[in-house]
Structures are given as structure tokens and as C-alpha cells.
Amino acid sequence: MKAEVAQQILLLELAEVDAELSRLAHRVSHLPEQQRFDQLQADQRGAADRLAVVTIALEDLDAQIGRLESEVDAVRQREDRDRRLLDSGSVNPKQLEELQHELGTLERRQASLEDSLLEVMERREQLAAEQATEHASVEQLGQELVVAGQARDEATAEIEQTRSGRDSRRAELVARLDAELVKLYDRQRTTSGIGAGRLAGGRCGACRIELDRGELARITAASDDEVLRCTECGAILLRVHGRGE
Ligand SMILES: [Zn+2]
């Protein structure tokens, strides 16, 4: 295949544009701003999960407290009734003994219920503090997420803008290049990732492998418009200088 030097210069630029597009695609998929956002999102999910667990535990405790309180009430009412009976003086000695015995039992029961209630209340206080902490975390992380999301969007937009410029340039180059040459270049790019490279210092610009002397002699002897391929990676070897060189 033949390609004029002017075409080869354009093809070299196309290879450079494609290399930049790959770098941009890599940057977009490895954006630190995205990683920060993802981390914050995971942290917030963790805090929200812990908040849900603490909230359920608190509801359980409140139900437990309700049961204990009504039990304490019932015991107190029973004690009051017994004391009123005792105070009325209308009980016989056998009943008196029974009432005193029951009062003793009720008092011990009340003391034990009050101990349990105290324990549960302390646990509730602890859980309520945990709930407040997790709630604050969720809120705080939510605010950080908004900021991180904006930073991520800004970084992405900046890259997208560069990418769009490079895409337009690529389309221009492809339009000016010989279709057969582009086809060959694209096929090579699909195979090895890089379609063309500049021959510099005896090395292929695509695979960076140094070509042997026989190969270099063959290249030197070839006419300027000959389309050469790297014997190592298959890339189109360009013997031209890029625009900035
Ligand atoms: Zn090569």
C-alpha cells in the first residue's frame, strides 16, 4: 500500500489523538473525585444501616420499658390495696399474716422490677446517644456527598470538553485520510491497541521495540510513500515528523 507523506503526517496526528483519547477515557474511569464520592456513599450507607439497627433496638427497649412500668404500677396498686386492708383493722389474725407475707413478696418484686427498669433506662440512654451520633453522621455525609458530587461533575465535564474537542479533530483527520489507510490503521488498533507509530531512533513508536539492522536497511531503501509495518507489533511505521516536532 502507498500513502503520500502528507497522509502519513495526518495519520501520525490521528495516532496521537487516539492516544490522548485513551488517556482521557482512563482518567474518566479512574477519577479520584469519583472514588471519593463512592467512598462517601459507602460510608453513608454504613451509617444509615447502623442508624436503622439502633432505631429498631430503641423501639424494642421502649416496648420493654412500657411493659415494666405497667407491671410496677400493678404491683403498687396491689400493695396499696393490701395496706388499706391492713389499716382498716377488719382482718382476722390469719388474714393479717397472709397480707403481711404478700406485702413482703410484693415489695421484693417491686424492687426487682425497678432495678430492671433502671438497667433498661440506662441502656436506652446509651442507644439514644448512639442514634444521635449515627443520625449526625448520615446528615454530615449527605452534605459531603453533595460537595463531592459537584467536584466529580466538574472534573468529568472538564475531561468531556477536552474529549469532545479531540473527537472533532479525529473526525476531521479521518475525513482527510485515505479510507483504505484508515481501515488498515483501525484494524491494527483493534488488534494491538495502537494503530501507528513513528519510527524514531530505530524504534517503533507503537511497541517501542528496537528494529534490527536488516529491517532498518529495508526501511531506508523503501520509497517515502511506502506504507511500512512494524515486524514486531504490526503497527504502521511512520517516517515523518508530527506537527509539534
Ligand atoms: Zn511495533
Short mmCIF file of N, CA and C in Angstrom, two decimals, residues 13-144:
data_model
loop_
_atom_site.label_atom_id
_atom_site.label_comp_id
_atom_site.label_asym_id
_atom_site.label_seq_id
_atom_site.Cartn_x
_atom_site.Cartn_y
_atom_site.Cartn_z
N GLU A 13 -0.84 12.17 13.35
CA GLU A 13 -1.65 13.00 14.25
C GLU A 13 -2.85 12.21 14.76
N LEU A 14 -3.43 11.41 13.86
CA LEU A 14 -4.57 10.58 14.27
C LEU A 14 -4.16 9.63 15.40
N ALA A 15 -2.97 9.04 15.25
CA ALA A 15 -2.48 8.13 16.30
C ALA A 15 -2.29 8.87 17.61
N GLU A 16 -1.80 10.11 17.51
CA GLU A 16 -1.61 10.91 18.73
C GLU A 16 -2.94 11.28 19.37
N VAL A 17 -3.91 11.64 18.52
CA VAL A 17 -5.24 11.98 19.03
C VAL A 17 -5.85 10.75 19.71
N ASP A 18 -5.71 9.59 19.10
CA ASP A 18 -6.25 8.37 19.70
C ASP A 18 -5.59 8.04 21.03
N ALA A 19 -4.28 8.29 21.09
CA ALA A 19 -3.57 8.03 22.35
C ALA A 19 -4.12 8.95 23.44
N GLU A 20 -4.37 10.21 23.06
CA GLU A 20 -4.90 11.15 24.05
C GLU A 20 -6.31 10.75 24.47
N LEU A 21 -7.10 10.31 23.49
CA LEU A 21 -8.46 9.86 23.81
C LEU A 21 -8.44 8.68 24.79
N SER A 22 -7.48 7.77 24.60
CA SER A 22 -7.37 6.63 25.54
C SER A 22 -7.00 7.13 26.93
N ARG A 23 -6.06 8.09 26.97
CA ARG A 23 -5.68 8.63 28.29
C ARG A 23 -6.87 9.29 28.96
N LEU A 24 -7.65 10.03 28.18
CA LEU A 24 -8.83 10.72 28.74
C LEU A 24 -9.86 9.70 29.25
N ALA A 25 -10.06 8.63 28.48
CA ALA A 25 -11.02 7.59 28.90
C ALA A 25 -10.54 6.94 30.20
N HIS A 26 -9.23 6.74 30.30
CA HIS A 26 -8.67 6.15 31.52
C HIS A 26 -8.86 7.10 32.70
N ARG A 27 -8.65 8.39 32.45
CA ARG A 27 -8.81 9.37 33.52
C ARG A 27 -10.26 9.40 34.02
N VAL A 28 -11.20 9.36 33.09
CA VAL A 28 -12.62 9.38 33.48
C VAL A 28 -12.97 8.17 34.32
N SER A 29 -12.42 7.01 33.95
CA SER A 29 -12.79 5.80 34.71
C SER A 29 -11.97 5.65 36.00
N HIS A 30 -10.95 6.49 36.21
CA HIS A 30 -10.17 6.41 37.45
C HIS A 30 -10.15 7.75 38.18
N LEU A 31 -11.22 8.48 38.03
CA LEU A 31 -11.29 9.82 38.61
C LEU A 31 -11.22 9.77 40.14
N PRO A 32 -10.24 10.48 40.76
CA PRO A 32 -10.18 10.49 42.23
C PRO A 32 -11.46 11.07 42.83
N GLU A 33 -12.05 12.05 42.11
CA GLU A 33 -13.29 12.66 42.61
C GLU A 33 -14.42 11.63 42.66
N GLN A 34 -14.42 10.69 41.70
CA GLN A 34 -15.43 9.63 41.69
C GLN A 34 -15.18 8.66 42.84
N GLN A 35 -13.90 8.35 43.07
CA GLN A 35 -13.56 7.42 44.15
C GLN A 35 -13.96 8.00 45.50
N ARG A 36 -13.71 9.31 45.65
CA ARG A 36 -14.10 10.00 46.89
C ARG A 36 -15.62 9.93 47.07
N PHE A 37 -16.34 10.19 46.00
CA PHE A 37 -17.80 10.15 46.03
C PHE A 37 -18.28 8.74 46.41
N ASP A 38 -17.71 7.73 45.77
CA ASP A 38 -18.11 6.34 46.05
C ASP A 38 -17.84 5.97 47.50
N GLN A 39 -16.68 6.44 48.02
CA GLN A 39 -16.31 6.14 49.40
C GLN A 39 -17.32 6.76 50.36
N LEU A 40 -17.64 8.03 50.11
CA LEU A 40 -18.61 8.74 50.97
C LEU A 40 -19.97 8.05 50.92
N GLN A 41 -20.34 7.60 49.74
CA GLN A 41 -21.64 6.94 49.58
C GLN A 41 -21.67 5.64 50.39
N ALA A 42 -20.56 4.90 50.33
CA ALA A 42 -20.48 3.64 51.10
C ALA A 42 -20.53 3.95 52.60
N ASP A 43 -19.80 5.02 53.02
CA ASP A 43 -19.80 5.40 54.43
C ASP A 43 -21.22 5.78 54.88
N GLN A 44 -21.90 6.53 54.02
CA GLN A 44 -23.25 6.97 54.39
C GLN A 44 -24.20 5.77 54.50
N ARG A 45 -24.04 4.83 53.57
CA ARG A 45 -24.88 3.63 53.62
C ARG A 45 -24.63 2.87 54.94
N GLY A 46 -23.35 2.79 55.33
CA GLY A 46 -22.98 2.12 56.58
C GLY A 46 -23.63 2.81 57.77
N ALA A 47 -23.54 4.15 57.80
CA ALA A 47 -24.12 4.91 58.92
C ALA A 47 -25.65 4.76 58.94
N ALA A 48 -26.26 4.76 57.75
CA ALA A 48 -27.73 4.63 57.67
C ALA A 48 -28.16 3.23 58.16
N ASP A 49 -27.36 2.23 57.82
CA ASP A 49 -27.66 0.86 58.28
C ASP A 49 -27.57 0.78 59.80
N ARG A 50 -26.49 1.37 60.35
CA ARG A 50 -26.33 1.35 61.82
C ARG A 50 -27.46 2.12 62.50
N LEU A 51 -27.84 3.25 61.88
CA LEU A 51 -28.94 4.05 62.43
C LEU A 51 -30.24 3.23 62.47
N ALA A 52 -30.48 2.47 61.41
CA ALA A 52 -31.70 1.65 61.36
C ALA A 52 -31.68 0.59 62.47
N VAL A 53 -30.51 -0.03 62.67
CA VAL A 53 -30.38 -1.07 63.70
C VAL A 53 -30.63 -0.47 65.09
N VAL A 54 -30.00 0.68 65.36
CA VAL A 54 -30.15 1.34 66.67
C VAL A 54 -31.61 1.76 66.88
N THR A 55 -32.25 2.25 65.81
CA THR A 55 -33.63 2.71 65.94
C THR A 55 -34.57 1.56 66.29
N ILE A 56 -34.34 0.41 65.66
CA ILE A 56 -35.16 -0.77 65.97
C ILE A 56 -34.92 -1.21 67.42
N ALA A 57 -33.65 -1.21 67.84
CA ALA A 57 -33.32 -1.60 69.21
C ALA A 57 -33.99 -0.66 70.21
N LEU A 58 -34.03 0.64 69.87
CA LEU A 58 -34.68 1.61 70.75
C LEU A 58 -36.18 1.36 70.86
N GLU A 59 -36.79 1.01 69.74
CA GLU A 59 -38.23 0.72 69.75
C GLU A 59 -38.51 -0.50 70.65
N ASP A 60 -37.63 -1.50 70.53
CA ASP A 60 -37.77 -2.69 71.38
C ASP A 60 -37.66 -2.31 72.85
N LEU A 61 -36.66 -1.48 73.16
CA LEU A 61 -36.46 -1.06 74.54
C LEU A 61 -37.65 -0.28 75.07
N ASP A 62 -38.21 0.60 74.22
CA ASP A 62 -39.36 1.39 74.65
C ASP A 62 -40.54 0.48 74.98
N ALA A 63 -40.72 -0.56 74.18
CA ALA A 63 -41.80 -1.52 74.45
C ALA A 63 -41.53 -2.23 75.78
N GLN A 64 -40.25 -2.58 75.99
CA GLN A 64 -39.85 -3.26 77.23
C GLN A 64 -40.10 -2.35 78.44
N ILE A 65 -39.74 -1.08 78.29
CA ILE A 65 -39.94 -0.10 79.36
C ILE A 65 -41.43 0.02 79.68
N GLY A 66 -42.26 0.08 78.62
CA GLY A 66 -43.70 0.18 78.80
C GLY A 66 -44.25 -1.00 79.61
N ARG A 67 -43.77 -2.20 79.27
CA ARG A 67 -44.24 -3.40 79.98
C ARG A 67 -43.80 -3.35 81.45
N LEU A 68 -42.54 -3.00 81.69
CA LEU A 68 -42.02 -2.94 83.07
C LEU A 68 -42.79 -1.91 83.89
N GLU A 69 -43.07 -0.75 83.29
CA GLU A 69 -43.77 0.31 84.02
C GLU A 69 -45.19 -0.12 84.41
N SER A 70 -45.86 -0.80 83.45
CA SER A 70 -47.23 -1.20 83.82
C SER A 70 -47.20 -2.32 84.87
N GLU A 71 -46.14 -3.14 84.85
CA GLU A 71 -46.01 -4.17 85.87
C GLU A 71 -45.77 -3.54 87.26
N VAL A 72 -44.90 -2.53 87.28
CA VAL A 72 -44.63 -1.81 88.53
C VAL A 72 -45.92 -1.19 89.07
N ASP A 73 -46.71 -0.60 88.15
CA ASP A 73 -47.99 0.01 88.54
C ASP A 73 -48.92 -1.01 89.18
N ALA A 74 -48.99 -2.17 88.52
CA ALA A 74 -49.89 -3.22 89.01
C ALA A 74 -49.46 -3.68 90.41
N VAL A 75 -48.16 -3.84 90.62
CA VAL A 75 -47.66 -4.26 91.92
C VAL A 75 -47.97 -3.19 92.98
N ARG A 76 -47.78 -1.92 92.62
CA ARG A 76 -48.06 -0.82 93.56
C ARG A 76 -49.53 -0.79 93.97
N GLN A 77 -50.40 -0.98 92.96
CA GLN A 77 -51.83 -0.96 93.26
C GLN A 77 -52.20 -2.07 94.23
N ARG A 78 -51.56 -3.23 93.97
CA ARG A 78 -51.82 -4.38 94.83
C ARG A 78 -51.32 -4.09 96.26
N GLU A 79 -50.15 -3.47 96.37
CA GLU A 79 -49.60 -3.10 97.69
C GLU A 79 -50.53 -2.12 98.41
N ASP A 80 -51.02 -1.12 97.64
CA ASP A 80 -51.92 -0.12 98.24
C ASP A 80 -53.18 -0.80 98.79
N ARG A 81 -53.69 -1.73 97.98
CA ARG A 81 -54.92 -2.42 98.39
C ARG A 81 -54.66 -3.20 99.69
N ASP A 82 -53.52 -3.93 99.72
CA ASP A 82 -53.17 -4.71 100.91
C ASP A 82 -53.01 -3.81 102.13
N ARG A 83 -52.35 -2.66 101.95
CA ARG A 83 -52.11 -1.75 103.07
C ARG A 83 -53.42 -1.18 103.59
N ARG A 84 -54.33 -0.85 102.65
CA ARG A 84 -55.65 -0.33 103.07
C ARG A 84 -56.38 -1.37 103.91
N LEU A 85 -56.30 -2.60 103.47
CA LEU A 85 -56.94 -3.70 104.21
C LEU A 85 -56.34 -3.81 105.61
N LEU A 86 -55.01 -3.75 105.67
CA LEU A 86 -54.32 -3.83 106.97
C LEU A 86 -54.74 -2.68 107.88
N ASP A 87 -54.78 -1.46 107.27
CA ASP A 87 -55.11 -0.27 108.05
C ASP A 87 -56.57 -0.28 108.53
N SER A 88 -57.44 -0.96 107.78
CA SER A 88 -58.86 -0.97 108.14
C SER A 88 -59.13 -1.71 109.46
N GLY A 89 -58.18 -2.56 109.83
CA GLY A 89 -58.33 -3.31 111.07
C GLY A 89 -59.43 -4.34 111.03
N SER A 90 -59.96 -4.61 109.87
CA SER A 90 -61.09 -5.54 109.76
C SER A 90 -60.66 -6.95 109.39
N VAL A 91 -59.35 -7.25 109.51
CA VAL A 91 -58.88 -8.59 109.12
C VAL A 91 -58.61 -9.44 110.36
N ASN A 92 -58.84 -10.73 110.23
CA ASN A 92 -58.56 -11.64 111.34
C ASN A 92 -57.07 -11.98 111.35
N PRO A 93 -56.56 -12.57 112.41
CA PRO A 93 -55.11 -12.83 112.53
C PRO A 93 -54.55 -13.66 111.38
N LYS A 94 -55.31 -14.64 110.87
CA LYS A 94 -54.81 -15.47 109.77
C LYS A 94 -54.63 -14.63 108.50
N GLN A 95 -55.67 -13.79 108.24
CA GLN A 95 -55.59 -12.90 107.06
C GLN A 95 -54.46 -11.91 107.21
N LEU A 96 -54.25 -11.44 108.39
CA LEU A 96 -53.19 -10.48 108.70
C LEU A 96 -51.83 -11.06 108.31
N GLU A 97 -51.65 -12.31 108.73
CA GLU A 97 -50.38 -12.97 108.43
C GLU A 97 -50.19 -13.11 106.93
N GLU A 98 -51.27 -13.52 106.26
CA GLU A 98 -51.20 -13.69 104.80
C GLU A 98 -50.90 -12.37 104.09
N LEU A 99 -51.55 -11.31 104.55
CA LEU A 99 -51.36 -9.99 103.92
C LEU A 99 -49.92 -9.50 104.12
N GLN A 100 -49.41 -9.71 105.31
CA GLN A 100 -48.04 -9.26 105.58
C GLN A 100 -47.04 -10.03 104.72
N HIS A 101 -47.32 -11.33 104.60
CA HIS A 101 -46.46 -12.16 103.77
C HIS A 101 -46.51 -11.67 102.31
N GLU A 102 -47.74 -11.41 101.82
CA GLU A 102 -47.88 -10.97 100.43
C GLU A 102 -47.21 -9.61 100.22
N LEU A 103 -47.36 -8.73 101.20
CA LEU A 103 -46.74 -7.41 101.07
C LEU A 103 -45.22 -7.52 100.93
N GLY A 104 -44.66 -8.44 101.72
CA GLY A 104 -43.21 -8.66 101.63
C GLY A 104 -42.80 -9.10 100.24
N THR A 105 -43.58 -10.05 99.69
CA THR A 105 -43.31 -10.56 98.34
C THR A 105 -43.43 -9.43 97.31
N LEU A 106 -44.51 -8.63 97.48
CA LEU A 106 -44.75 -7.54 96.52
C LEU A 106 -43.63 -6.51 96.56
N GLU A 107 -43.15 -6.22 97.76
CA GLU A 107 -42.08 -5.22 97.88
C GLU A 107 -40.80 -5.70 97.19
N ARG A 108 -40.50 -7.00 97.38
CA ARG A 108 -39.30 -7.55 96.72
C ARG A 108 -39.47 -7.52 95.20
N ARG A 109 -40.70 -7.86 94.76
CA ARG A 109 -40.99 -7.86 93.32
C ARG A 109 -40.83 -6.45 92.76
N GLN A 110 -41.34 -5.48 93.51
CA GLN A 110 -41.26 -4.08 93.04
C GLN A 110 -39.80 -3.63 92.94
N ALA A 111 -39.03 -3.98 93.95
CA ALA A 111 -37.61 -3.58 93.95
C ALA A 111 -36.91 -4.20 92.75
N SER A 112 -37.20 -5.47 92.48
CA SER A 112 -36.55 -6.13 91.35
C SER A 112 -36.98 -5.52 90.01
N LEU A 113 -38.27 -5.19 89.91
CA LEU A 113 -38.77 -4.55 88.67
C LEU A 113 -38.12 -3.18 88.48
N GLU A 114 -37.96 -2.44 89.57
CA GLU A 114 -37.37 -1.11 89.47
C GLU A 114 -35.90 -1.19 89.07
N ASP A 115 -35.22 -2.24 89.55
CA ASP A 115 -33.82 -2.45 89.14
C ASP A 115 -33.75 -2.70 87.64
N SER A 116 -34.64 -3.59 87.18
CA SER A 116 -34.66 -3.89 85.74
C SER A 116 -34.94 -2.64 84.92
N LEU A 117 -35.91 -1.87 85.41
CA LEU A 117 -36.29 -0.65 84.71
C LEU A 117 -35.11 0.31 84.62
N LEU A 118 -34.39 0.41 85.69
CA LEU A 118 -33.22 1.30 85.72
C LEU A 118 -32.17 0.85 84.70
N GLU A 119 -31.95 -0.46 84.66
CA GLU A 119 -30.98 -1.02 83.72
C GLU A 119 -31.38 -0.71 82.28
N VAL A 120 -32.66 -0.95 82.00
CA VAL A 120 -33.16 -0.73 80.65
C VAL A 120 -33.08 0.75 80.28
N MET A 121 -33.38 1.60 81.25
CA MET A 121 -33.31 3.05 81.00
C MET A 121 -31.89 3.48 80.68
N GLU A 122 -30.93 2.90 81.40
CA GLU A 122 -29.52 3.23 81.15
C GLU A 122 -29.12 2.81 79.74
N ARG A 123 -29.55 1.60 79.38
CA ARG A 123 -29.27 1.08 78.04
C ARG A 123 -29.93 1.97 76.98
N ARG A 124 -31.12 2.45 77.32
CA ARG A 124 -31.84 3.32 76.38
C ARG A 124 -31.08 4.62 76.15
N GLU A 125 -30.57 5.15 77.22
CA GLU A 125 -29.81 6.40 77.15
C GLU A 125 -28.60 6.24 76.22
N GLN A 126 -27.93 5.09 76.41
CA GLN A 126 -26.76 4.76 75.61
C GLN A 126 -27.14 4.68 74.12
N LEU A 127 -28.21 3.95 73.86
CA LEU A 127 -28.67 3.76 72.48
C LEU A 127 -29.13 5.07 71.86
N ALA A 128 -29.76 5.91 72.68
CA ALA A 128 -30.23 7.20 72.17
C ALA A 128 -29.03 8.04 71.75
N ALA A 129 -27.95 7.95 72.52
CA ALA A 129 -26.73 8.69 72.18
C ALA A 129 -26.15 8.16 70.87
N GLU A 130 -26.14 6.82 70.76
CA GLU A 130 -25.65 6.21 69.50
C GLU A 130 -26.51 6.65 68.32
N GLN A 131 -27.80 6.68 68.54
CA GLN A 131 -28.72 7.07 67.47
C GLN A 131 -28.43 8.51 67.02
N ALA A 132 -28.20 9.39 67.99
CA ALA A 132 -27.91 10.79 67.66
C ALA A 132 -26.61 10.88 66.86
N THR A 133 -25.59 10.08 67.27
CA THR A 133 -24.31 10.11 66.56
C THR A 133 -24.47 9.64 65.12
N GLU A 134 -25.16 8.51 64.93
CA GLU A 134 -25.34 7.97 63.59
C GLU A 134 -26.18 8.91 62.73
N HIS A 135 -27.17 9.51 63.37
CA HIS A 135 -28.01 10.44 62.63
C HIS A 135 -27.19 11.63 62.14
N ALA A 136 -26.33 12.13 63.02
CA ALA A 136 -25.46 13.26 62.64
C ALA A 136 -24.51 12.84 61.52
N SER A 137 -24.01 11.59 61.60
CA SER A 137 -23.11 11.07 60.56
C SER A 137 -23.80 11.06 59.20
N VAL A 138 -25.02 10.53 59.21
CA VAL A 138 -25.76 10.43 57.94
C VAL A 138 -25.94 11.83 57.34
N GLU A 139 -26.29 12.79 58.19
CA GLU A 139 -26.50 14.17 57.73
C GLU A 139 -25.21 14.77 57.18
N GLN A 140 -24.15 14.61 57.97
CA GLN A 140 -22.84 15.17 57.63
C GLN A 140 -22.35 14.59 56.29
N LEU A 141 -22.46 13.26 56.20
CA LEU A 141 -22.01 12.59 54.97
C LEU A 141 -22.87 13.00 53.77
N GLY A 142 -24.14 13.26 54.05
CA GLY A 142 -25.03 13.72 52.98
C GLY A 142 -24.55 15.06 52.42
N GLN A 143 -24.12 15.95 53.32
CA GLN A 143 -23.62 17.26 52.86
C GLN A 143 -22.31 17.08 52.10
N GLU A 144 -21.44 16.22 52.62
CA GLU A 144 -20.16 15.97 51.95
C GLU A 144 -20.38 15.35 50.57
#
